[in-house]
Amino acid sequence: MASYDVIIIGAGPGGYVCAIRCAQLGLKTAVVEGRETLGGTCLNVGCIPSKALLHASHQLHEAEHNFEKMGLKGKAPSVDWKQMLAYKDEVIGQNTKGIEFLFKKNKVDWIKGWGSIPEAGRVKVGDEIHEAKNIVIATGSEPSSLPGVEVDEKVVVTSTGALDLPKIPKTMAVIGGGVIGLELGSVYARLGAQVTVIEYLDAITPGMDGEVQKTFQRILKKQGLDFIMGAAVQSVEALKTKARVDYKLRKDDSEHQIEADVVLVATGRKPFTDGLGLDGLGVELTKRGQIRTDDHWQTSVKGIYAIGDAIEGPMLAHKAEDEGMAVAEVLAGKHGHVNYGVIPGVIYTHPEVANVGETEESLKEQGRAYKVGKFSFMGNGRAKAVFAGEGFVKILADKETDRILGAHVIGPAAGELIHEVCVAMEFGAAAEDLALTCHAHPTFSEAVREAALACGDGAIHA
Ligand code: NAI
């Protein structure tokens, strides 16, 4: 029986980061992971492979739509789908092997297999029991389907199947206009599929700034995606080579159908805690099946901690990573901390969409007085030079103190630009602090500064 200071169950971004930090802080650490490769959903069937396909399909889109304008003549490249998938798999391999290397470097043991917790202080993997002073559950999440929808990962797929389709479908129905539906819908639309997004609500990307939602949907429509809004999917029936989606429009309860070669179910994810034995342990769950934790990520059972998608909060890799590091600090007797008010969200479409902090809607709901500084990328020279003038930066600041409360970006490199605002928010900065910071010209970042200027005496290029 091996004995550890910490055993972490799950080697996704939450678990593997937690393990590395635990080892760096001098704790004897092991990670239990049943997948063939480390990295969890994010590296194997999520963030990383989807970014490879988004990158490749964006290159094609550029060749088809913008090359000629720049004087680059000739036929746009054709798609070798097998090679594109091989490229994606190569990217996955590099990343998962990288974590294996980091484990060896930091002396983190990888216990291969699926773990369960017979009691606090013990983790069972296969027939073996391992002892640990503390256990961290980092088992992530899995797609949550809908009643009446059976996923076969061939015709009716989740994001996992959508990253490995045998061929590019001619038609694709996407159930759910959230992050996954729009990222993967974009990939297949660029590769030539007719993509129809069926969304229950009246706006895409729930919870996002309303103005961003509208602009985003308009841009995606222009890129060829169709939207059926306010539609509740009732069932999906697999036909021979296609599938049929039955949905009801919420406004009048009318019933409709749509057929597609592939149906992508992207209606959210749920915590993955099967087989851990939580019931027997008495670990408390929330109504939504998330593991309940205290301020130090400890569950209702002493010595058992939980982080990432398995607990409350946004299901984001970087949120899990931050919690992983914080728990490691707590277990090493230090002070782990996560600022949940400053967790950026990014959608990696083109243009990218990014946000942090409050939205106008959430501020109104709280009855807080705020001001808005907005700047369009049309006024940004660099953006115009690369056909990326669509979109804007919006900064929300406290009306009295000018303290930055949130930011919303739709436009080029939004996923990078947002971090300037995150750092500013971590330091409790005012919009004026950003506005007074010299920004190199010509960069997309100048749009952030201009939005900050717009919170004060006004942007220059607006
Ligand atoms: P989501 O929660 O972002 O979106 C699901 C959408 O499905 C919602 O708009 C919802 O209204 C809609 N929906 C639910 N039931 C429906 C029905 N019966 N008919 C029609 N529409 C229905 O979930 P998604 O996109 O599956 O993503 C899951 C999680 O993964 C999210 O928490 C997301 O943050 C995370 N993720 C993050 C990424 C990123 O940060 N770039 C990329 C991919 C996933």
XYZ file of C-alpha atoms and ligand atoms in Angstrom:
506
model
C 0.000 0.000 0.000
C 1.483 3.317 -1.125
C 1.077 6.322 1.148
C 0.845 9.964 0.065
C 0.278 13.425 1.471
C -2.232 14.105 -1.318
C -4.006 11.983 -3.887
C -5.844 13.868 -6.585
C -8.520 12.078 -8.576
C -8.600 13.350 -12.158
C -5.799 14.773 -14.308
C -7.624 17.581 -16.093
C -6.493 21.205 -15.801
C -7.735 21.336 -12.193
C -6.143 18.066 -11.093
C -2.820 18.202 -12.885
C -2.137 21.821 -11.905
C -3.054 21.021 -8.298
C -0.677 18.042 -8.370
C 2.260 20.022 -9.729
C 1.771 22.792 -7.170
C 1.414 20.241 -4.312
C 4.704 18.626 -5.368
C 6.404 22.011 -5.688
C 5.304 22.783 -2.139
C 6.950 19.600 -0.875
C 3.937 17.278 -0.600
C 4.207 13.633 -1.711
C 1.624 13.604 -4.479
C -0.153 11.146 -6.761
C -2.836 11.573 -9.394
C -5.354 8.886 -10.294
C -6.396 9.014 -13.940
C -8.172 6.323 -15.937
C -7.800 7.872 -19.383
C -4.916 6.650 -21.560
C -3.475 10.177 -21.538
C -3.298 13.017 -19.018
C -5.028 16.383 -19.449
C -8.693 15.448 -18.972
C -11.515 16.712 -21.147
C -9.776 20.002 -21.921
C -6.673 18.552 -23.526
C -8.135 15.353 -24.978
C -11.631 16.223 -26.188
C -12.247 19.883 -25.406
C -10.368 23.178 -25.361
C -7.194 22.122 -27.144
C -8.517 19.993 -30.052
C -11.306 22.486 -30.745
C -8.735 25.295 -30.941
C -6.744 23.301 -33.506
C -9.851 22.870 -35.685
C -10.849 26.523 -35.169
C -7.374 27.605 -36.274
C -7.306 25.390 -39.377
C -10.823 26.305 -40.468
C -10.108 30.004 -39.897
C -7.133 29.804 -42.258
C -9.455 28.381 -44.900
C -11.986 31.135 -44.270
C -9.272 33.765 -44.689
C -8.106 32.187 -47.939
C -11.658 32.048 -49.286
C -12.753 35.508 -48.201
C -9.818 37.854 -47.726
C -6.807 36.673 -49.731
C -7.913 38.189 -53.021
C -8.516 41.570 -51.427
C -4.888 41.572 -50.301
C -3.642 40.682 -53.768
C -3.124 37.015 -52.984
C -4.583 35.344 -56.051
C -5.206 31.688 -56.785
C -7.620 29.013 -55.693
C -8.375 28.630 -51.985
C -6.947 25.365 -50.586
C -9.178 22.285 -50.503
C -9.757 20.415 -47.243
C -8.018 17.136 -46.508
C -10.171 16.218 -43.508
C -8.064 13.210 -42.503
C -4.970 15.382 -42.372
C -6.811 18.085 -40.441
C -7.833 15.506 -37.814
C -4.272 14.150 -37.738
C -2.973 17.680 -37.115
C -5.486 18.064 -34.285
C -4.422 14.704 -32.773
C -0.767 15.700 -33.034
C -1.526 18.874 -31.064
C -3.348 16.807 -28.400
C -0.399 14.394 -28.181
C 2.148 17.159 -27.705
C 0.125 18.639 -24.877
C -0.731 15.423 -23.038
C 2.893 14.217 -23.255
C 3.951 17.604 -21.933
C 1.997 16.950 -18.744
C 3.535 13.485 -18.394
C 6.921 15.190 -18.598
C 5.910 17.760 -15.968
C 4.719 14.956 -13.658
C 8.091 13.210 -13.945
C 9.973 16.465 -13.466
C 7.989 17.281 -10.311
C 7.911 13.663 -9.037
C 4.139 13.333 -9.205
C 3.058 9.667 -9.429
C 0.416 8.736 -11.989
C -1.746 5.898 -10.657
C -3.451 4.554 -13.787
C -7.081 3.551 -13.415
C -10.400 4.867 -12.121
C -10.412 5.792 -8.476
C -13.022 5.557 -5.760
C -12.976 6.660 -2.126
C -13.988 3.851 0.266
C -13.354 6.192 3.219
C -11.555 9.455 3.995
C -7.809 8.859 3.730
C -8.071 6.003 1.233
C -8.360 5.795 -2.536
C -9.097 2.525 -4.292
C -7.842 1.959 -7.816
C -8.592 -1.509 -9.205
C -7.795 -3.895 -6.353
C -5.249 -1.621 -4.763
C -5.793 0.758 -1.873
C -3.624 3.859 -1.558
C -3.409 5.972 1.572
C -3.517 9.767 1.525
C -3.676 12.385 4.267
C -5.840 14.435 1.922
C -7.836 13.648 -1.209
C -8.778 16.149 -3.915
C -11.647 15.318 -6.260
C -11.006 16.882 -9.664
C -13.146 14.648 -11.817
C -14.599 17.388 -14.030
C -17.823 17.183 -15.996
C -19.562 15.342 -18.816
C -22.056 16.501 -21.452
C -25.602 16.648 -20.149
C -28.033 15.550 -22.811
C -31.751 16.190 -23.057
C -34.624 13.826 -22.336
C -35.666 12.243 -25.636
C -32.193 12.584 -27.104
C -29.929 9.571 -27.407
C -26.325 10.347 -28.245
C -24.535 7.744 -30.404
C -21.430 9.923 -31.059
C -21.859 9.171 -34.779
C -24.919 11.028 -36.044
C -26.115 12.488 -32.760
C -22.938 13.731 -31.135
C -21.645 15.703 -28.163
C -18.525 17.836 -28.478
C -16.490 14.618 -28.137
C -17.941 13.065 -31.285
C -17.960 16.388 -33.108
C -14.159 16.531 -32.826
C -13.786 13.232 -34.672
C -16.479 13.051 -37.339
C -15.611 10.610 -40.134
C -16.406 13.296 -42.715
C -17.513 16.906 -42.907
C -21.312 16.878 -42.847
C -23.295 18.799 -45.458
C -25.816 19.839 -42.836
C -25.450 20.147 -39.078
C -28.069 20.999 -36.466
C -26.626 22.364 -33.246
C -28.816 22.158 -30.164
C -27.793 24.984 -27.842
C -26.377 28.391 -28.736
C -23.777 28.342 -25.960
C -20.003 28.228 -26.122
C -19.612 24.696 -27.475
C -22.386 25.013 -30.063
C -21.006 28.241 -31.475
C -17.333 27.248 -31.486
C -17.902 23.894 -33.150
C -20.741 25.251 -35.290
C -18.272 27.848 -36.589
C -15.720 25.170 -37.434
C -18.146 23.179 -39.576
C -19.737 26.256 -41.159
C -16.272 27.376 -42.319
C -15.594 23.884 -43.655
C -18.729 24.095 -45.804
C -21.554 22.631 -43.701
C -24.901 24.385 -43.509
C -25.176 24.904 -39.758
C -28.442 25.637 -37.944
C -28.318 26.527 -34.260
C -31.472 25.781 -32.272
C -31.546 27.776 -29.033
C -34.111 27.655 -26.249
C -33.688 31.268 -25.159
C -34.151 34.414 -27.241
C -30.447 35.231 -27.143
C -27.299 33.181 -27.677
C -24.590 32.729 -25.013
C -26.732 33.073 -21.880
C -25.388 35.350 -19.177
C -23.274 37.416 -21.521
C -23.596 41.191 -22.021
C -26.767 41.801 -24.074
C -25.101 44.093 -26.611
C -22.340 41.545 -27.203
C -24.934 38.800 -27.660
C -26.693 40.768 -30.408
C -23.498 41.788 -32.232
C -22.133 38.251 -31.978
C -25.265 36.689 -33.426
C -25.340 39.232 -36.268
C -21.712 38.464 -37.182
C -22.270 34.693 -37.033
C -25.340 35.050 -39.263
C -23.212 36.937 -41.761
C -20.781 34.023 -41.665
C -23.607 31.722 -42.755
C -24.894 30.206 -39.504
C -28.697 29.983 -39.239
C -30.487 30.463 -35.946
C -33.811 29.180 -34.676
C -34.378 31.083 -31.446
C -36.861 30.492 -28.630
C -37.078 26.834 -29.611
C -37.291 23.975 -27.134
C -35.969 20.740 -28.576
C -38.330 17.883 -27.749
C -36.554 14.889 -29.226
C -34.011 13.742 -31.755
C -34.600 10.661 -33.874
C -31.734 8.942 -35.621
C -32.702 8.066 -39.215
C -30.534 5.897 -41.487
C -27.824 8.419 -42.330
C -29.296 11.532 -40.764
C -31.215 12.599 -37.721
C -34.412 14.548 -37.215
C -34.787 17.182 -34.535
C -38.287 17.949 -33.254
C -38.707 21.280 -31.559
C -41.447 23.575 -30.280
C -41.356 27.337 -30.671
C -41.919 28.778 -27.229
C -43.886 31.791 -28.444
C -46.819 29.782 -29.822
C -46.067 26.137 -28.957
C -46.030 25.309 -32.670
C -44.211 22.079 -33.566
C -41.442 21.932 -36.172
C -38.769 19.578 -37.463
C -35.382 19.873 -39.049
C -33.193 17.141 -40.530
C -29.422 17.174 -40.566
C -26.528 14.819 -41.360
C -25.167 15.418 -37.874
C -26.840 16.751 -34.735
C -24.543 18.293 -32.134
C -26.020 18.326 -28.637
C -24.451 21.263 -26.767
C -26.907 21.960 -23.982
C -24.489 22.206 -21.101
C -22.394 19.914 -18.962
C -22.902 18.274 -15.558
C -20.459 17.244 -12.819
C -18.878 13.836 -13.373
C -18.757 12.063 -10.025
C -19.925 8.563 -10.981
C -18.192 5.702 -9.255
C -16.415 7.804 -6.633
C -18.613 6.437 -3.858
C -19.727 9.863 -2.640
C -23.049 8.533 -1.332
C -21.406 6.114 1.050
C -19.046 8.814 2.287
C -21.812 11.309 3.008
C -20.274 13.990 0.793
C -22.964 16.658 0.372
C -24.097 17.694 -3.101
C -26.006 20.761 -4.286
C -29.402 20.425 -5.979
C -27.589 20.506 -9.319
C -25.376 17.566 -8.392
C -22.275 19.638 -7.709
C -20.075 18.750 -4.745
C -20.614 21.286 -1.986
C -17.407 22.805 -0.622
C -16.482 25.409 1.988
C -14.231 28.462 1.535
C -11.193 26.194 1.450
C -12.656 23.754 -1.090
C -13.141 21.129 1.620
C -16.239 18.981 1.182
C -18.563 18.071 4.041
C -16.107 15.254 4.825
C -12.848 16.297 6.505
C -9.770 15.624 4.399
C -11.708 15.374 1.126
C -11.528 18.426 -1.126
C -13.084 19.147 -4.521
C -12.331 21.617 -7.325
C -13.225 22.508 -10.916
C -16.322 21.496 -12.877
C -17.355 19.063 -10.127
C -18.132 21.972 -7.767
C -20.087 25.217 -8.133
C -19.057 28.077 -10.425
C -18.293 28.480 -14.123
C -17.159 25.294 -15.871
C -13.899 26.691 -17.141
C -10.449 25.106 -17.275
C -8.731 28.190 -15.861
C -11.156 28.422 -12.928
C -10.299 24.780 -12.132
C -6.571 25.528 -12.441
C -6.816 28.428 -10.024
C -8.732 26.308 -7.536
C -6.145 23.542 -7.974
C -3.317 25.892 -7.049
C -5.271 27.372 -4.170
C -6.071 23.944 -2.664
C -2.412 22.979 -2.935
C -1.510 26.098 -0.948
C -4.152 25.270 1.681
C -2.875 21.694 2.006
C 0.677 22.986 2.388
C -0.437 25.233 5.247
C -0.460 28.432 3.182
C -3.299 30.720 2.159
C -4.921 29.678 -1.118
C -7.154 32.255 -2.733
C -9.299 32.548 -5.871
C -10.867 35.860 -6.882
C -14.154 34.658 -8.368
C -15.001 38.219 -9.397
C -12.206 38.259 -11.951
C -12.498 35.083 -14.005
C -12.417 35.809 -17.720
C -14.569 33.926 -20.215
C -13.559 33.547 -23.848
C -15.298 32.165 -26.912
C -12.724 31.294 -29.565
C -14.764 32.007 -32.652
C -13.738 34.630 -35.163
C -14.059 37.306 -33.978
C -13.342 36.161 -30.456
C -15.636 37.128 -27.613
C -14.330 37.765 -24.111
C -15.689 39.051 -20.848
C -14.808 39.590 -17.217
C -16.710 40.847 -14.209
C -20.129 42.459 -14.235
C -22.437 42.957 -17.220
C -24.743 45.947 -17.657
C -27.598 43.576 -16.915
C -26.092 42.341 -13.633
C -25.280 45.905 -12.525
C -28.835 47.049 -13.231
C -30.146 44.090 -11.287
C -27.997 45.137 -8.311
C -29.154 48.739 -8.710
C -25.566 49.989 -9.000
C -24.695 53.272 -10.706
C -22.178 52.689 -13.497
C -20.812 54.306 -16.617
C -19.997 52.752 -19.962
C -16.923 53.388 -22.105
C -17.273 51.819 -25.514
C -14.969 51.817 -28.513
C -15.539 50.216 -31.908
C -12.745 48.329 -33.654
C -13.674 50.373 -36.748
C -11.671 53.178 -35.109
C -8.636 50.925 -34.608
C -6.138 51.144 -37.475
C -4.583 47.731 -36.852
C -7.979 46.004 -36.862
C -8.953 47.594 -40.152
C -5.668 46.468 -41.730
C -6.568 42.831 -41.048
C -10.318 42.922 -41.895
C -11.227 42.831 -38.196
C -13.072 46.114 -37.752
C -16.256 44.437 -36.523
C -16.936 44.489 -32.810
C -16.057 46.652 -29.850
C -14.565 46.957 -26.388
C -16.897 47.965 -23.595
C -15.656 48.867 -20.138
C -18.037 49.262 -17.217
C -16.872 51.447 -14.350
C -18.375 52.642 -11.099
C -20.090 55.983 -11.708
C -18.645 57.576 -8.577
C -15.229 56.017 -8.089
C -14.378 55.085 -11.722
C -13.307 51.621 -10.491
C -13.517 49.053 -13.306
C -16.390 46.626 -12.693
C -16.352 44.601 -15.894
C -15.298 44.457 -19.534
C -16.719 42.941 -22.694
C -14.819 42.536 -25.926
C -15.932 41.214 -29.278
C -13.245 41.564 -31.875
C -9.712 40.557 -32.869
C -7.700 38.805 -30.149
C -10.445 39.531 -27.601
C -9.258 36.518 -25.600
C -5.864 38.156 -25.136
C -7.046 41.745 -24.697
C -9.332 40.842 -21.805
C -6.364 40.055 -19.566
C -5.223 43.651 -19.524
C -8.525 44.468 -17.854
C -8.269 41.418 -15.548
C -4.913 42.622 -14.235
C -6.302 46.133 -13.823
C -9.281 44.748 -11.871
C -7.009 42.639 -9.647
C -5.230 45.854 -8.702
C -8.539 47.631 -8.109
C -7.782 50.038 -10.952
C -9.978 52.863 -12.181
C -10.787 53.221 -15.878
C -8.553 56.281 -15.818
C -5.571 54.106 -14.842
C -5.973 52.180 -18.118
C -6.623 55.387 -20.031
C -3.373 56.907 -18.737
C -1.297 53.846 -19.597
C 0.705 54.241 -22.805
C -0.369 51.601 -25.373
C 1.815 50.790 -28.371
C 0.558 51.872 -31.774
C -0.710 50.206 -33.842
C -2.150 47.421 -31.665
C -5.584 45.977 -30.975
C -4.917 46.873 -27.318
C -5.392 50.525 -28.148
C -9.108 49.765 -28.384
C -9.061 48.830 -24.684
C -7.397 52.124 -23.836
C -9.882 54.025 -25.998
C -12.800 52.332 -24.193
C -11.200 53.384 -20.910
C -10.838 56.935 -22.243
C -14.514 56.795 -23.178
C -15.316 56.252 -19.479
C -13.827 59.719 -18.910
C -13.512 62.700 -21.266
C -13.943 60.623 -24.396
C -12.109 58.355 -26.827
C -9.831 59.974 -29.404
C -10.662 57.934 -32.510
C -14.422 57.656 -32.048
P -23.841 26.382 -22.360
O -24.451 26.348 -21.025
O -22.796 27.387 -22.679
O -24.981 26.536 -23.475
C -26.060 25.628 -23.580
C -27.175 26.276 -24.381
O -28.148 25.273 -24.674
C -27.870 27.391 -23.640
O -27.865 28.545 -24.451
C -29.266 26.835 -23.393
O -30.255 27.838 -23.380
C -29.440 25.869 -24.571
N -30.443 24.814 -24.369
C -30.623 24.062 -23.253
N -31.654 23.203 -23.441
C -32.134 23.383 -24.696
C -33.190 22.803 -25.474
N -33.971 21.823 -25.002
N -33.386 23.258 -26.729
C -32.616 24.244 -27.234
N -31.612 24.834 -26.554
C -31.362 24.406 -25.293
O -23.292 24.889 -22.580
P -22.262 24.270 -23.616
O -22.081 25.154 -24.801
O -22.707 22.875 -23.814
O -20.904 24.293 -22.797
C -20.790 23.532 -21.608
C -19.763 24.115 -20.673
O -18.473 24.033 -21.221
C -20.044 25.575 -20.377
O -19.999 25.788 -19.004
C -18.924 26.310 -21.052
O -18.519 27.446 -20.322
C -17.805 25.266 -21.120
N -16.990 25.506 -22.306
C -16.199 26.606 -22.347
C -15.469 26.892 -23.473
C -14.646 28.130 -23.492
O -14.397 28.688 -22.432
N -14.223 28.613 -24.655
C -15.520 26.048 -24.660
C -16.413 24.954 -24.524
C -17.108 24.699 -23.377
